[in-house]
């Protein structure tokens, strides 16, 4: 009986996704944002911190070497130009992903796509065999084209269905945003 219980405990701790080593990677921008005005913490960062706490994951922030403009219009103009030229803005710092099985990847939707600094981060790493759970903030575009872009750019990874939360919900209705995250995590079996 003791050996059965020991084997059961080992299998639970070894094979349960809840105990897999996970990381939340996030790009988020504060300053002036659409529909929420000037903010001190980015919409996506609010979600990322909750996911990290809820799942016991570490958190890594993608930080562009050149900060995006604080003014909303100037930022969106720059984001559109970066998308047009397929830019890869330099980022500060990096994270070794070798020890992580599951990566929660958070970003705002910019022009229907990932911010280009997120592509910079993705292209630095090998995601083969990783589980990717994307989450995004938006104000009407849902996940945009990002799930398809992730599948195309990370062919060796298992890309789960993403979570799209309105930025205004993240900022102004945190209980509603947390419920959306909890439901998403349950449906993802994480």
C-alpha positions as a Python dict, from the first residue, in 0.01 Angstrom:
ca = {
    (1, 'X'): (0, 0, 0),
    (2, 'X'): (287, 240, 84),
    (3, 'X'): (450, 182, -253),
    (4, 'X'): (116, 246, -430),
    (5, 'X'): (70, 578, -249),
    (6, 'X'): (430, 678, -321),
    (7, 'X'): (385, 593, -690),
    (8, 'X'): (60, 790, -699),
    (9, 'X'): (221, 1098, -543),
    (10, 'X'): (517, 1080, -781),
    (11, 'X'): (285, 1056, -1083),
    (12, 'X'): (75, 1351, -965),
    (13, 'X'): (376, 1576, -910),
    (14, 'X'): (555, 1459, -1224),
    (15, 'X'): (273, 1470, -1479),
    (16, 'X'): (36, 1738, -1358),
    (17, 'X'): (53, 2056, -1571),
    (18, 'X'): (-12, 2259, -1258),
    (19, 'X'): (339, 2169, -1142),
    (20, 'X'): (513, 2233, -1476),
    (21, 'X'): (766, 2514, -1467),
    (22, 'X'): (594, 2816, -1618),
    (23, 'X'): (681, 3172, -1711),
    (24, 'X'): (472, 3477, -1794),
    (25, 'X'): (638, 3683, -2068),
    (26, 'X'): (471, 4019, -2121),
    (27, 'X'): (502, 4340, -2315),
    (28, 'X'): (278, 4614, -2183),
    (29, 'X'): (269, 4989, -2218),
    (30, 'X'): (142, 5247, -1969),
    (31, 'X'): (108, 5620, -2050),
    (32, 'X'): (-184, 5733, -2268),
    (33, 'X'): (-402, 5442, -2385),
    (34, 'X'): (-717, 5420, -2593),
    (35, 'X'): (-1040, 5438, -2389),
    (36, 'X'): (-867, 5446, -2048),
    (37, 'X'): (-664, 5767, -2075),
    (38, 'X'): (-330, 5811, -1900),
    (39, 'X'): (-240, 5507, -1690),
    (40, 'X'): (52, 5415, -1468),
    (41, 'X'): (33, 5038, -1525),
    (42, 'X'): (-30, 4890, -1867),
    (43, 'X'): (-348, 4694, -1932),
    (44, 'X'): (-161, 4378, -2029),
    (45, 'X'): (67, 4400, -1724),
    (46, 'X'): (-239, 4392, -1497),
    (47, 'X'): (-339, 4059, -1654),
    (48, 'X'): (18, 3928, -1651),
    (49, 'X'): (64, 3991, -1280),
    (50, 'X'): (-263, 3816, -1199),
    (51, 'X'): (-173, 3515, -1417),
    (52, 'X'): (172, 3492, -1257),
    (53, 'X'): (24, 3500, -907),
    (54, 'X'): (-258, 3258, -992),
    (55, 'X'): (-29, 3000, -1157),
    (56, 'X'): (284, 3046, -947),
    (57, 'X'): (475, 3150, -1259),
    (58, 'X'): (774, 3376, -1281),
    (59, 'X'): (725, 3703, -1471),
    (60, 'X'): (952, 3849, -1739),
    (61, 'X'): (881, 4185, -1902),
    (62, 'X'): (988, 4262, -2259),
    (63, 'X'): (1134, 4613, -2245),
    (64, 'X'): (1209, 4798, -2570),
    (65, 'X'): (1548, 4973, -2574),
    (66, 'X'): (1373, 5284, -2707),
    (67, 'X'): (1057, 5359, -2511),
    (68, 'X'): (740, 5401, -2713),
    (69, 'X'): (595, 5756, -2710),
    (70, 'X'): (371, 5845, -2414),
    (71, 'X'): (119, 6010, -2650),
    (72, 'X'): (-134, 5757, -2779),
    (73, 'X'): (-144, 5880, -3141),
    (74, 'X'): (235, 5906, -3166),
    (75, 'X'): (265, 5552, -3027),
    (76, 'X'): (11, 5406, -3268),
    (77, 'X'): (173, 5586, -3562),
    (78, 'X'): (512, 5437, -3467),
    (79, 'X'): (357, 5093, -3413),
    (80, 'X'): (197, 5108, -3758),
    (81, 'X'): (527, 5209, -3918),
    (82, 'X'): (713, 4926, -3740),
    (83, 'X'): (452, 4681, -3868),
    (84, 'X'): (475, 4820, -4223),
    (85, 'X'): (854, 4775, -4239),
    (86, 'X'): (851, 4452, -4035),
    (87, 'X'): (1086, 4610, -3779),
    (88, 'X'): (1254, 4425, -3497),
    (89, 'X'): (1309, 4690, -3228),
    (90, 'X'): (1595, 4620, -2991),
    (91, 'X'): (1495, 4503, -2644),
    (92, 'X'): (1672, 4529, -2310),
    (93, 'X'): (1754, 4206, -2129),
    (94, 'X'): (1652, 3852, -2204),
    (95, 'X'): (1538, 3534, -2032),
    (96, 'X'): (1668, 3182, -2073),
    (97, 'X'): (1362, 2973, -2157),
    (98, 'X'): (1527, 2631, -2133),
    (99, 'X'): (1386, 2552, -1787),
    (100, 'X'): (1025, 2644, -1870),
    (101, 'X'): (763, 2407, -2011),
    (102, 'X'): (472, 2650, -2026),
    (103, 'X'): (491, 3013, -2135),
    (104, 'X'): (206, 3258, -2095),
    (105, 'X'): (269, 3525, -2359),
    (106, 'X'): (98, 3862, -2308),
    (107, 'X'): (81, 4166, -2536),
    (108, 'X'): (-152, 4441, -2651),
    (109, 'X'): (-302, 4407, -2998),
    (110, 'X'): (-143, 4670, -3221),
    (111, 'X'): (-291, 4700, -3568),
    (112, 'X'): (-425, 4345, -3543),
    (113, 'X'): (-83, 4199, -3469),
    (114, 'X'): (178, 4149, -3200),
    (115, 'X'): (388, 4457, -3121),
    (116, 'X'): (709, 4420, -3318),
    (117, 'X'): (924, 4413, -3003),
    (118, 'X'): (746, 4088, -2911),
    (119, 'X'): (865, 3938, -3241),
    (120, 'X'): (1217, 4049, -3144),
    (121, 'X'): (1188, 3843, -2825),
    (122, 'X'): (1030, 3542, -2997),
    (123, 'X'): (1297, 3522, -3267),
    (124, 'X'): (1573, 3502, -3004),
    (125, 'X'): (1442, 3172, -2866),
    (126, 'X'): (1369, 2810, -2950),
    (127, 'X'): (1009, 2728, -2859),
    (128, 'X'): (1013, 2366, -2978),
    (129, 'X'): (826, 2149, -2729),
    (130, 'X'): (695, 2449, -2532),
    (131, 'X'): (330, 2513, -2449),
    (132, 'X'): (231, 2872, -2531),
    (133, 'X'): (-79, 3034, -2386),
    (134, 'X'): (-125, 3376, -2548),
    (135, 'X'): (-326, 3654, -2385),
    (136, 'X'): (-388, 4003, -2512),
    (137, 'X'): (-557, 4330, -2437),
    (138, 'X'): (-753, 4515, -2703),
    (139, 'X'): (-1043, 4753, -2750),
    (140, 'X'): (-1244, 4563, -3008),
    (141, 'X'): (-1013, 4347, -3220),
    (142, 'X'): (-1000, 4040, -2996),
    (143, 'X'): (-683, 3839, -3057),
    (144, 'X'): (-645, 3995, -3403),
    (145, 'X'): (-417, 3787, -3627),
    (146, 'X'): (-185, 3693, -3342),
    (147, 'X'): (-279, 3328, -3286),
    (148, 'X'): (-208, 3252, -3652),
    (149, 'X'): (114, 3453, -3639),
    (150, 'X'): (230, 3258, -3335),
    (151, 'X'): (153, 2924, -3502),
    (152, 'X'): (343, 3034, -3811),
    (153, 'X'): (644, 3170, -3621),
    (154, 'X'): (663, 2900, -3351),
    (155, 'X'): (590, 2578, -3546),
    (156, 'X'): (741, 2346, -3283),
    (157, 'X'): (529, 2484, -2999),
    (158, 'X'): (181, 2387, -2885),
    (159, 'X'): (-18, 2711, -2914),
    (160, 'X'): (-331, 2711, -2698),
    (161, 'X'): (-641, 2920, -2761),
    (162, 'X'): (-570, 3275, -2653),
    (163, 'X'): (-749, 3503, -2412),
    (164, 'X'): (-853, 3851, -2528),
    (165, 'X'): (-955, 4102, -2260),
    (166, 'X'): (-1053, 4461, -2326),
    (167, 'X'): (-796, 4701, -2187),
    (168, 'X'): (-1075, 4904, -2031),
    (169, 'X'): (-1189, 4589, -1846),
    (170, 'X'): (-835, 4524, -1719),
    (171, 'X'): (-811, 4882, -1591),
    (172, 'X'): (-1163, 4946, -1463),
    (173, 'X'): (-1322, 4607, -1391),
    (174, 'X'): (-1046, 4392, -1247),
    (175, 'X'): (-1286, 4138, -1093),
    (176, 'X'): (-1440, 4080, -1437),
    (177, 'X'): (-1092, 4047, -1593),
    (178, 'X'): (-986, 3800, -1321),
    (179, 'X'): (-1295, 3588, -1387),
    (180, 'X'): (-1215, 3582, -1760),
    (181, 'X'): (-861, 3468, -1676),
    (182, 'X'): (-983, 3203, -1431),
    (183, 'X'): (-1227, 3064, -1689),
    (184, 'X'): (-955, 3062, -1956),
    (185, 'X'): (-710, 2881, -1729),
    (186, 'X'): (-974, 2619, -1644),
    (187, 'X'): (-1062, 2564, -2011),
    (188, 'X'): (-689, 2538, -2093),
    (189, 'X'): (-651, 2278, -1816),
    (190, 'X'): (-363, 2471, -1660),
}
